[in-house]
XYZ file of C-alpha atoms in Angstrom:
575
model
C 39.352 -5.615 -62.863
C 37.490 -4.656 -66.140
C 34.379 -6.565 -64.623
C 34.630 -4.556 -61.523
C 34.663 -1.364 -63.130
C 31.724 -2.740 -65.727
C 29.527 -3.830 -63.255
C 29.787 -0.356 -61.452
C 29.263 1.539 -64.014
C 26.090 -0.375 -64.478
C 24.520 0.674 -61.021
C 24.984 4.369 -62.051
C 23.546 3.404 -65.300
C 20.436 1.661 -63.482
C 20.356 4.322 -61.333
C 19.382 7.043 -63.805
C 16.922 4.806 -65.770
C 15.448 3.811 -62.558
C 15.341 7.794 -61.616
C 13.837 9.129 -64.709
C 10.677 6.628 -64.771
C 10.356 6.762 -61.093
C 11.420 2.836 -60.285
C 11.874 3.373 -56.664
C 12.861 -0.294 -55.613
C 14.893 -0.601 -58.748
C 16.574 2.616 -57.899
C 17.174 1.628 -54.187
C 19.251 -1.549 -54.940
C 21.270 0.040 -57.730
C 21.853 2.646 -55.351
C 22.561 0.550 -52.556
C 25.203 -0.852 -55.177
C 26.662 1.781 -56.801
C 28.122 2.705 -52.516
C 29.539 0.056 -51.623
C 30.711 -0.563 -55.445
C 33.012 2.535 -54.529
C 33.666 2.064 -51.402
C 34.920 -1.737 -53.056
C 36.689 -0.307 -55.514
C 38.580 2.653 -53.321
C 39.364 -0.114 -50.634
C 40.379 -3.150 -52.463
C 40.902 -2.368 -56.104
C 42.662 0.558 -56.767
C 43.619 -0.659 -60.721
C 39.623 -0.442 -61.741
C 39.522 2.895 -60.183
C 42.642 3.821 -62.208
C 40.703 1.786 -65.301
C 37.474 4.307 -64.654
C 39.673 7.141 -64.871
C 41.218 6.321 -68.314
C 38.156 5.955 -70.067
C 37.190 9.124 -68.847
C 34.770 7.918 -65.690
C 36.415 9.968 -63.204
C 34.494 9.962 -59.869
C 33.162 12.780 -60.018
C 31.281 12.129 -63.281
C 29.643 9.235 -61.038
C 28.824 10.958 -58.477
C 27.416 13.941 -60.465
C 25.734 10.877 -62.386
C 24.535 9.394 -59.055
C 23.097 13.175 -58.056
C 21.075 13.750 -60.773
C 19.448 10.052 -60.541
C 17.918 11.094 -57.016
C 16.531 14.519 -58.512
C 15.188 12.878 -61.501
C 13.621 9.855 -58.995
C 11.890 12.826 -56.610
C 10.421 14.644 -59.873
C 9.280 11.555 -60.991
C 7.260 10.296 -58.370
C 6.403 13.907 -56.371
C 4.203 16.345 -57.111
C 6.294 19.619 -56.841
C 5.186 23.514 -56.918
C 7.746 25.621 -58.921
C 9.622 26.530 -55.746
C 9.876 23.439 -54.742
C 11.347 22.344 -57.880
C 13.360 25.198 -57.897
C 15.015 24.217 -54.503
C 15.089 20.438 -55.620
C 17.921 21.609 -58.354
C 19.306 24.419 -56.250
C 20.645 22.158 -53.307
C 22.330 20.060 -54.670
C 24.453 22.409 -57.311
C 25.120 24.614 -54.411
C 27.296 22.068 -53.062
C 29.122 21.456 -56.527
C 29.583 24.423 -56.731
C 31.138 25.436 -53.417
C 33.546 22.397 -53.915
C 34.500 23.928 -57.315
C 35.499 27.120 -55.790
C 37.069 25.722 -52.234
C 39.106 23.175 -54.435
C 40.674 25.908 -56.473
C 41.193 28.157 -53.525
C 43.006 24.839 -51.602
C 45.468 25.044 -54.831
C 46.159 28.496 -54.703
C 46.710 27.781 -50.854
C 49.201 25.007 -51.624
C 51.120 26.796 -54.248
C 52.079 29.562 -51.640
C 53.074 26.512 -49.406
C 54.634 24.168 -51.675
C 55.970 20.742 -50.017
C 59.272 20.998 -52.217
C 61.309 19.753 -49.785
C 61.538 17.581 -47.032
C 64.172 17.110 -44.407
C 65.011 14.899 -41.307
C 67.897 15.737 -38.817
C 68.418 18.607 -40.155
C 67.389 21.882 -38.236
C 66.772 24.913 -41.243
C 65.821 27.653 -38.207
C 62.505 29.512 -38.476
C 60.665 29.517 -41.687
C 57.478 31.627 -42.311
C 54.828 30.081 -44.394
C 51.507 31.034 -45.452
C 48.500 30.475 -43.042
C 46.877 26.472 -43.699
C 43.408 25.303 -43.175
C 42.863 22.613 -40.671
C 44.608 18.897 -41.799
C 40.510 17.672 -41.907
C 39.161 20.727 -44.388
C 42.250 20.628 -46.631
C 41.787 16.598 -47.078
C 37.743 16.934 -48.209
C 37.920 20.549 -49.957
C 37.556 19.958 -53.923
C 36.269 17.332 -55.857
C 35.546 15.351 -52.472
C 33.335 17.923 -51.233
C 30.200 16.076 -53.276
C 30.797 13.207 -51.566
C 28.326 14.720 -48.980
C 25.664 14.884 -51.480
C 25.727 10.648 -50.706
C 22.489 11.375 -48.593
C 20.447 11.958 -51.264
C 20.189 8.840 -52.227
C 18.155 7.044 -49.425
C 16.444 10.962 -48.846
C 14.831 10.413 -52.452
C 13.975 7.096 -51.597
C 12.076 8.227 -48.501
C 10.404 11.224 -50.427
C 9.272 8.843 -53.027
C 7.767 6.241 -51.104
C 6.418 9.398 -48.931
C 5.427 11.277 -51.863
C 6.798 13.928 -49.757
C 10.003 15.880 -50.762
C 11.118 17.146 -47.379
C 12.922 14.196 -46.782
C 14.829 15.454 -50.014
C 15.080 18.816 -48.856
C 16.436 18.126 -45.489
C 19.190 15.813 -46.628
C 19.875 18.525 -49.031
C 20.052 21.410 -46.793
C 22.442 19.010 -44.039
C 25.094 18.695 -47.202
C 24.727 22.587 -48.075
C 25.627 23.431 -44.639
C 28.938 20.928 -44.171
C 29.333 22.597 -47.629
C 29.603 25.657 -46.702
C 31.727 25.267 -43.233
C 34.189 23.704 -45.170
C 34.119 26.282 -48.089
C 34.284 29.134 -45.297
C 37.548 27.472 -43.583
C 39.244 27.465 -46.949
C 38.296 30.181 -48.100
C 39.017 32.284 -44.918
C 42.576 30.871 -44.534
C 43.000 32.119 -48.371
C 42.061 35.711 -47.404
C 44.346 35.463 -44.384
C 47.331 34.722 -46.837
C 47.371 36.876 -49.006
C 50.538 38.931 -49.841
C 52.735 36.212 -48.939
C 55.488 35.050 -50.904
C 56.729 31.683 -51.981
C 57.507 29.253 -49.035
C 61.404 29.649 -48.217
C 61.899 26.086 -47.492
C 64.434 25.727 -50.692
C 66.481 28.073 -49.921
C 66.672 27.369 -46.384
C 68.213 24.004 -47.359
C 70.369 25.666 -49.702
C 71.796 27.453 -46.809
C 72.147 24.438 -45.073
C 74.168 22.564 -47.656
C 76.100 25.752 -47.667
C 77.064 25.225 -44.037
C 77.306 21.982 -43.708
C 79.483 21.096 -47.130
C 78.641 17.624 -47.320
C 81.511 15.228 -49.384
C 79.461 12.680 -49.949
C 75.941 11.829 -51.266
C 73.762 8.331 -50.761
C 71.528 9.047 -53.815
C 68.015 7.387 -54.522
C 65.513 8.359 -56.954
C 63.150 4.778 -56.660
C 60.278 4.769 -54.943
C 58.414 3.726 -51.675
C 58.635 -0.007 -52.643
C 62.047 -0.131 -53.444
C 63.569 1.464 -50.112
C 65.094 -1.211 -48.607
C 67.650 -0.412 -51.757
C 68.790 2.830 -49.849
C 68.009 1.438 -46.543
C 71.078 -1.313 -46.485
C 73.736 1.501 -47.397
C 72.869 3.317 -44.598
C 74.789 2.127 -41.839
C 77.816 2.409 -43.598
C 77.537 5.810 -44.903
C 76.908 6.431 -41.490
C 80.093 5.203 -40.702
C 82.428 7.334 -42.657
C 84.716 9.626 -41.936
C 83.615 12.211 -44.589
C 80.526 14.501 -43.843
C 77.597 12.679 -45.892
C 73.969 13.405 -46.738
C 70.748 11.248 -48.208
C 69.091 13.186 -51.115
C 66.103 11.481 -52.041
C 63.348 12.444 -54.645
C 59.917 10.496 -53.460
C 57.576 11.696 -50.499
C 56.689 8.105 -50.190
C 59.997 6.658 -50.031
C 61.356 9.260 -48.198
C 58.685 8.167 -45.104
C 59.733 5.091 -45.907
C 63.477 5.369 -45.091
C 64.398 3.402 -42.096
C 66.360 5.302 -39.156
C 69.680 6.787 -39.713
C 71.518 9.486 -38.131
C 72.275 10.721 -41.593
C 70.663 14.039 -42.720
C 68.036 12.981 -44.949
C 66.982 15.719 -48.322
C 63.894 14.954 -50.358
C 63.573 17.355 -53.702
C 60.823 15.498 -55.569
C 60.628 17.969 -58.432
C 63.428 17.714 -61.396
C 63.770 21.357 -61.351
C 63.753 22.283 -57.793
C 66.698 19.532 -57.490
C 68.524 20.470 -59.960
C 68.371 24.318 -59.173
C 70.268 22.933 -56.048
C 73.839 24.142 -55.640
C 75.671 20.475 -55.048
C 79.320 21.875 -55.518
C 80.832 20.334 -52.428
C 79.654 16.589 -53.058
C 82.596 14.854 -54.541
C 81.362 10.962 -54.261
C 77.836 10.345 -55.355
C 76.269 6.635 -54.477
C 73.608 5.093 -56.131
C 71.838 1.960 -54.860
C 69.517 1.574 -57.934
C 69.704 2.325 -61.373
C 66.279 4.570 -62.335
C 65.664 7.154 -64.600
C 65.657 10.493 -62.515
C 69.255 9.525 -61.341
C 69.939 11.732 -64.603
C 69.528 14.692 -62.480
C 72.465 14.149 -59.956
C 74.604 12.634 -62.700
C 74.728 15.780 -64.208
C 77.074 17.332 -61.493
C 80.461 17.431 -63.462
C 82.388 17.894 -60.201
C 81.411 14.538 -58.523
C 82.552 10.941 -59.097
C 79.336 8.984 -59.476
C 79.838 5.644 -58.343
C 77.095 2.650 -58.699
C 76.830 0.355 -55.297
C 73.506 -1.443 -56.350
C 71.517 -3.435 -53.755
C 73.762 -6.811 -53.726
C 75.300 -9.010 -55.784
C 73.528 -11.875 -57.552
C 73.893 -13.912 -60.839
C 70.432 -12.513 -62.041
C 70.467 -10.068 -65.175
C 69.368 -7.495 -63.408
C 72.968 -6.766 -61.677
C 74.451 -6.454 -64.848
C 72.507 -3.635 -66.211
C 73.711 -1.707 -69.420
C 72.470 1.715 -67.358
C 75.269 0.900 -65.362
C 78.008 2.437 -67.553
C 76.824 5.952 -67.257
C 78.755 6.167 -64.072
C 82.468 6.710 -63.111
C 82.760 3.788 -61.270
C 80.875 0.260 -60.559
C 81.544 -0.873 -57.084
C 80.913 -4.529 -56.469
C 82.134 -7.465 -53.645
C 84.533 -9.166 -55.035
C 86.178 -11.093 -58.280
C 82.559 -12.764 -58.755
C 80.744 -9.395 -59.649
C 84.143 -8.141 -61.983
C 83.863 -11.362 -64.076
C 79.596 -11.383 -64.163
C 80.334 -7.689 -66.270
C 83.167 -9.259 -68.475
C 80.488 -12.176 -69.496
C 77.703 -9.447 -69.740
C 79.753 -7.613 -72.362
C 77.590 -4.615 -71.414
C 80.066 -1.670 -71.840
C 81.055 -1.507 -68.513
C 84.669 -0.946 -68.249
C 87.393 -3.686 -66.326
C 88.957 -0.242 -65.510
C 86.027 1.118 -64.122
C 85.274 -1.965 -61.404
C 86.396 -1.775 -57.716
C 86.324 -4.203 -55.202
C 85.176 -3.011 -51.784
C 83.433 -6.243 -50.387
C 80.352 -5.716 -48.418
C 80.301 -3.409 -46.098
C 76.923 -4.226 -44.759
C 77.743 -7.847 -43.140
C 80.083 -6.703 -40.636
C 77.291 -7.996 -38.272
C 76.695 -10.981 -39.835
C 78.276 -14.071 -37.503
C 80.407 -16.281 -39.751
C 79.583 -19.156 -36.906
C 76.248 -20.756 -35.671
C 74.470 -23.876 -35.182
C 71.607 -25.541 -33.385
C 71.714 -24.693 -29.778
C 69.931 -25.324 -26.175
C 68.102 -21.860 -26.534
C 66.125 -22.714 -30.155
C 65.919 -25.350 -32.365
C 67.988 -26.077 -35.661
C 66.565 -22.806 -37.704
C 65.670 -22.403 -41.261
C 65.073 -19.318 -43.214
C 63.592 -19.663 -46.387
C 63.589 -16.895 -48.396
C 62.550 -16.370 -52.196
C 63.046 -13.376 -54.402
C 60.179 -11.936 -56.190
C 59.054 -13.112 -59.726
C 60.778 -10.337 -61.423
C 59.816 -7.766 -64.314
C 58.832 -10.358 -66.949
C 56.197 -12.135 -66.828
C 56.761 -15.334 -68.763
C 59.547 -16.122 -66.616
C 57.947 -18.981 -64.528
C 61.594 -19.782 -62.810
C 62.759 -16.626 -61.602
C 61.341 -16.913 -57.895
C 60.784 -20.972 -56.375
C 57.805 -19.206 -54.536
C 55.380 -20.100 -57.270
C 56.421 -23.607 -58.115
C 58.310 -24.475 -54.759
C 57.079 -22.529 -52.296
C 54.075 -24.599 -50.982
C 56.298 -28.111 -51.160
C 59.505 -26.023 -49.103
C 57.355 -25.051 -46.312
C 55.448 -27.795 -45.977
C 58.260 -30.284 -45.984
C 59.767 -28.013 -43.178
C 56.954 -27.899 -41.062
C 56.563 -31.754 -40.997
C 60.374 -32.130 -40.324
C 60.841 -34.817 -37.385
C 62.854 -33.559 -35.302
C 61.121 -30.194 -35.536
C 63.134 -27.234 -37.115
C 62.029 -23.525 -36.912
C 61.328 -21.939 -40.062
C 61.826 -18.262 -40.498
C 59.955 -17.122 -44.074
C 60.883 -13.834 -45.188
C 59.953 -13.026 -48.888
C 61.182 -10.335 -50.958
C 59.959 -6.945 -50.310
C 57.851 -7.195 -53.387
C 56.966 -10.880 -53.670
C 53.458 -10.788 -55.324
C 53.720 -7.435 -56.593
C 53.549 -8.349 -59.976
C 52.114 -12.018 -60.226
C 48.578 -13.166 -58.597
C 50.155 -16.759 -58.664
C 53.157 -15.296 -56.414
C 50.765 -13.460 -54.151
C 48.450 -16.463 -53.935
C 50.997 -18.853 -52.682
C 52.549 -16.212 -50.502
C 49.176 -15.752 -48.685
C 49.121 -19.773 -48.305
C 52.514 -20.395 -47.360
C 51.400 -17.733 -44.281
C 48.482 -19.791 -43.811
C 50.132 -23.227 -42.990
C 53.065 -21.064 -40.587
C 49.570 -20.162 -39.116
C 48.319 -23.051 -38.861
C 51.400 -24.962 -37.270
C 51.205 -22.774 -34.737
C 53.847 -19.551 -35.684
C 53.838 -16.003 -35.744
C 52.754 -14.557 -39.314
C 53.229 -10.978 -38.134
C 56.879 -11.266 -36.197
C 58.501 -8.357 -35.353
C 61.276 -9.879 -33.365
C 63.386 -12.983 -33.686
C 63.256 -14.452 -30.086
C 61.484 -16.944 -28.923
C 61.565 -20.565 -30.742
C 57.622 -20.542 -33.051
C 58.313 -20.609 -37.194
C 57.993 -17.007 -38.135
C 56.817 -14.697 -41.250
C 59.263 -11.704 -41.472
C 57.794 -9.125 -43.913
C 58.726 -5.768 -42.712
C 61.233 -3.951 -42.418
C 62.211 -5.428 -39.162
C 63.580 -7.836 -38.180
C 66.583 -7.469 -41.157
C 67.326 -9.427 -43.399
C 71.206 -9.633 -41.342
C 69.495 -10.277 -38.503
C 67.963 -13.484 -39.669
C 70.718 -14.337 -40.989
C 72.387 -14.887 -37.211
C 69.645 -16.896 -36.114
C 69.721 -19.209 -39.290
C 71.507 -22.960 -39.642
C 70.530 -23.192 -42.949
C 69.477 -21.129 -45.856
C 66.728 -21.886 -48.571
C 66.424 -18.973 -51.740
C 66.822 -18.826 -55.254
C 69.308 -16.909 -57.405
C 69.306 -13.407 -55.516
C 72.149 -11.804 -53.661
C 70.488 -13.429 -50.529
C 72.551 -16.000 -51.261
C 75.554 -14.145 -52.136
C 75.030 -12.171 -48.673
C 74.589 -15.133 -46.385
C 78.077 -16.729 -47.971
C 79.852 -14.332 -45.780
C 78.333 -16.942 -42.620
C 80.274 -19.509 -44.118
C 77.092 -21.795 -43.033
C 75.541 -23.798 -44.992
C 72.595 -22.690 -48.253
C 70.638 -24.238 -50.739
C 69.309 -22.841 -54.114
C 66.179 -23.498 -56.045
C 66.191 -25.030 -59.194
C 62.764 -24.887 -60.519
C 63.902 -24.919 -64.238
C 64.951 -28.208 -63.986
C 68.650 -27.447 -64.927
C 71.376 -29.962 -64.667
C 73.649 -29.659 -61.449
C 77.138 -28.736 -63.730
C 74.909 -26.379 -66.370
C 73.422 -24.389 -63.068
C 76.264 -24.315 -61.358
C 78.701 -23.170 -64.284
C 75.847 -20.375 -65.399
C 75.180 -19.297 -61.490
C 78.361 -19.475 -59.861
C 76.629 -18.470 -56.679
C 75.465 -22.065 -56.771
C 78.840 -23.627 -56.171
C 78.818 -24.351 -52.842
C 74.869 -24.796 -52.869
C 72.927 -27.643 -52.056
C 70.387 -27.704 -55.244
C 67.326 -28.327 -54.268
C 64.821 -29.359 -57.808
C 60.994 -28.884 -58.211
C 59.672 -32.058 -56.178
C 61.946 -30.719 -53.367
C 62.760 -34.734 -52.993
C 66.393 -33.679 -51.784
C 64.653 -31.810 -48.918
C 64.858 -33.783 -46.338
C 68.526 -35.318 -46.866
C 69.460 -31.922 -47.124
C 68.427 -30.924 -43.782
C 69.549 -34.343 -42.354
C 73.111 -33.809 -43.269
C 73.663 -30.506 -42.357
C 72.020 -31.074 -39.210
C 74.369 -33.533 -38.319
C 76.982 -31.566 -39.136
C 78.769 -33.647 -41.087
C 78.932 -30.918 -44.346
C 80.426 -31.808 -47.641
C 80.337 -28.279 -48.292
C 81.904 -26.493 -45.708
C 85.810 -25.878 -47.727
C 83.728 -24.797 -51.350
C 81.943 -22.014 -49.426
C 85.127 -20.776 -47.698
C 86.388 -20.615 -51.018
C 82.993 -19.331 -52.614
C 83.280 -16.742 -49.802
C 86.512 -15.270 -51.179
C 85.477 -15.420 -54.957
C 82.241 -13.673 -54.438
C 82.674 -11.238 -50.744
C 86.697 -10.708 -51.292
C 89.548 -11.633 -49.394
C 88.560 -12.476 -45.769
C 91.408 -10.959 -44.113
C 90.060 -7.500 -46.027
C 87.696 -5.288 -44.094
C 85.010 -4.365 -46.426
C 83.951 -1.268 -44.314
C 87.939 -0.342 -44.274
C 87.855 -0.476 -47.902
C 84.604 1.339 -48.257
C 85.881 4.005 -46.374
C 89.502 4.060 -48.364
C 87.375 3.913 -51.686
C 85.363 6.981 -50.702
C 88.409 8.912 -49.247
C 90.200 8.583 -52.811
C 87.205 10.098 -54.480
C 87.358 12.679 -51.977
C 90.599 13.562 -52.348
């Protein structure tokens, strides 16, 4: 990254030597570079650009940088009159400073039409909002604007070599002109505006919420990465009896959201959402524990209850944050007795059982059938927030060996890979075997890009559909690590293995992840593989009474409905 950003900081750099003692072939190729070094950077590697912009190199200190390199290569190597010269400097200022005063007249526009709020399913009437420009001449007005001034750079070259400067001038005079249309758009729709007020789109949804007295609130604050947290507690919110709403606080996740029938609030600023009048909410949910939850916590009226994203033995669903609410709502016994051993504050008191709602569509039954082959679905969680954790995900260590000992599996099973959402985020190790494992599904002839489970190829599942549930009815046998994946798929009562990649003994990794009890465990070499998948197969399980039993600890009793309890938890919090 720091190379990157080094290297194209050199070609401006080059650029204005090459300028200023008229180097025109010198000049050419560092220009030539410093394009499609941003056009590099903007596309592929958006840290270096973030990098530039630390150290102060915003981009339009390069491309100011990049400007003045052409004028001072024209000067250099043409004779000019004084007009001429005059016009060389004028040109290209003119469009700086156009963008300077279109940009600022954009942000005046905006603030009479400020995006702060969003809604879907919701129907707020007529609102009145001050006159936009055109989608096109709001994107490029401001510090984009100089971006036209790019043709400068091959016009000097050609008024150097000609010894000419009209090339210069022309190239000059095009960019003046898109200048200027663009300037006269914004600053038209400006003039057309004026006098009106703020946008009424708050308290539109005010009224709204007024109305419509919603009981209960699915509440998340994480962003566009992280919403397939909210996204699996929307079906069942859906399904209560109490009136319920989704108040969100990112843009980005809030496109994100997957369809629901839910009305759907997005308040990204702390102070418009907290200027909202909440009063009738009296069960808050929260799927993930981040900071700007603070600002619906603060409702005194309203039980705030923690649901997290599933149940695993990793640290991370035993979070200290977690006893800033009323309540923490987990599966079953399993999750009660993971906060006793945490000893993080969290109250015995303060834990309810509900089960999990979510795998009412999960089929506790399945096996290899005439319409696909014995099915596999290997699926690894991501490598986690810290970085010297080498064993938190088997996708670095394990990954390559899983698939591959899959794929060469006589007779043939179908393997269904589906990641974590942010597998690779964090680790180029991750990421590269991700991108391989892909590769050799490729290669043995399956779909990398799936967006439905029929058919009988291997697969690679990485959006949002097909489900995570949904695999889970077309799978014989499951392959992750310690995630609540694994505590999920229990509820099929079919049977799972779980990575092992520190090397742990079978009683110390069963006794400190008791989601591992009724788990094949599968070690680095993967050597058990192919037993594994033998034995199952066959049907002949060793395993089958431990996860009926494992199904209870972890998911509750089985005669228990988890969306029945759900929807008796909820009702006592809104009584």
């Amino acid at each position: 990254m720091a190379a990157r950003s080094a290297l194209l900081v050199l070609s401006y750099l080059v650029m204005l030597v090459a300028g200023a003692l008229g180097w025109v072939g010198l000049f050419a190729v560092a220009g030539l570079a410093a394009v499609i070094g941003e056009f590099a950077v903007a596309r592929w590697s958006p840290p270096s650009q973030v990098l530039l912009e630390k150290v102060g190199l915003h981009w339009s200190y390069r491309q100011l940088t990049r400007d003045l390199a052409a004028v001072l290569l024209v000067t250099a190597q043409v004779a000019l009159s004084g007009v001429e010269l005059t016009w060389l400097l004028v040109l290209p200022a003119a469009v700086w400073v156009v963008s300077v005063f279109a940009g600022a007249l954009s942000t005046m526009i905006d603030r009479r039409n400020p995006l702060s709020a969003m809604v879907r399913n919701i129907d707020l009437g007529p609102l009145r909002s001050a006159p936009r420009p055109p989608a096109w001449a709001a994107a490029v007005a401001g510090d984009r604007m100089p971006l036209l001034n790019l043709l400068l750079v091959p016009a000097a070259v050609a008024a150097a070599v000609q010894h000419d400067p009209t090339p210069f001038f022309v190239a000059a005079a095009v960019a003046v002109a898109a200048t200027g249309v663009v300037g006269a758009i914004i600053a038209l729709t400006w003039l057309r505006g004026r006098g009106t007020g703020q946008s009424p789109l708050l308290p539109a949804v005010q009224r709204w919420l007024d109305t419509y007295q919603p009981e209960v609130a699915l509440y998340f604050a994480g962003p566009a990465k992280d919403v397939y947290q909210a996204n699996m507690w929307l079906a069942p919110t859906e399904a209560l009896e109490q009136r319920a709403v989704v108040l969100m606080r990112s843009r980005e996740a809030f496109t994100e959201l997957a369809d629901t029938r839910l009305p759907v609030i997005c308040v990204p600023a702390g102070v418009d959402f907290m200027n909202l009048e909440l009063g009738s909410v009296r069960a808050a949910l929260y799927a993930a524990n981040v900071g700007a939850n603070i600002h619906m916590l603060r409702e005194p009226g309203t039980k705030h209850v923690f649901v997290g994203h599933g149940d695993s033995d990793k640290q991370a669903s035993v979070n200290p944050y977690s006893k800033v609410y009323d309540e923490v709502w987990v599966a079953g016994l399993a999750g009660r007795e993971r906060y006793a051993r945490a000893g993080v504050g969290v109250l015995d008191s303060d834990i309810v059982e509900i089960g999990r709602p979510q795998l009412a569509g999960v089929h506790t039954f399945g096996a290899e059938s005439v319409e696909r082959p014995f099915t596999v679905l290997y699926a690894p969680t991501w490598e986690g927030w810290l970085d010297d954790d080498p064993y938190h995900t088997s996708l670095v260590l394990m990954g390559e060996r899983i698939v591959k000992g899959l794929l060469a599996t006589n007779p043939r099973v179908r393997l269904i890979y589906k990641p974590h959402p942010l597998a690779g985020s964090r680790s180029k190790a991750a990421k590269a075997v991700h991108e391989r494992v892909v590769q050799a599904i490729r290669v043995a002839g399956g779909n990398p890009d799936a967006a439905s489970l029929d058919g009988t190829a291997h697969l690679v599942v990485t959006g949002r559909t097909p489900a995570l549930f949904d695999c889970f009815n077309q799978t014989d046998l499951l392959i992750s690590d310690v995630s609540s994946v694994v505590s999920d798929f229990v509820q099929s009562q079919r049977p799972y293995v779980v990575a092992n990649p520190a090397g742990l003994s079978e009683d110390e990794f069963r006794r400190e992840y008791p989601t591992a009890r009724a788990a094949y465990l599968l070690s680095t070499d993967c050597g058990e593989l192919e037993k594994i998948v033998a034995v199952t197969r066959a049907g002949d399980d060793p395993m089958t009474e431990a996860r009926r039993e494992l199904k209870t600890y972890l998911l509750g009793p089985a005669e228990a409905n988890p969306m029945d309890r759900f929807q008796e938890e909820i009702a006592r919090l809104c009584r």
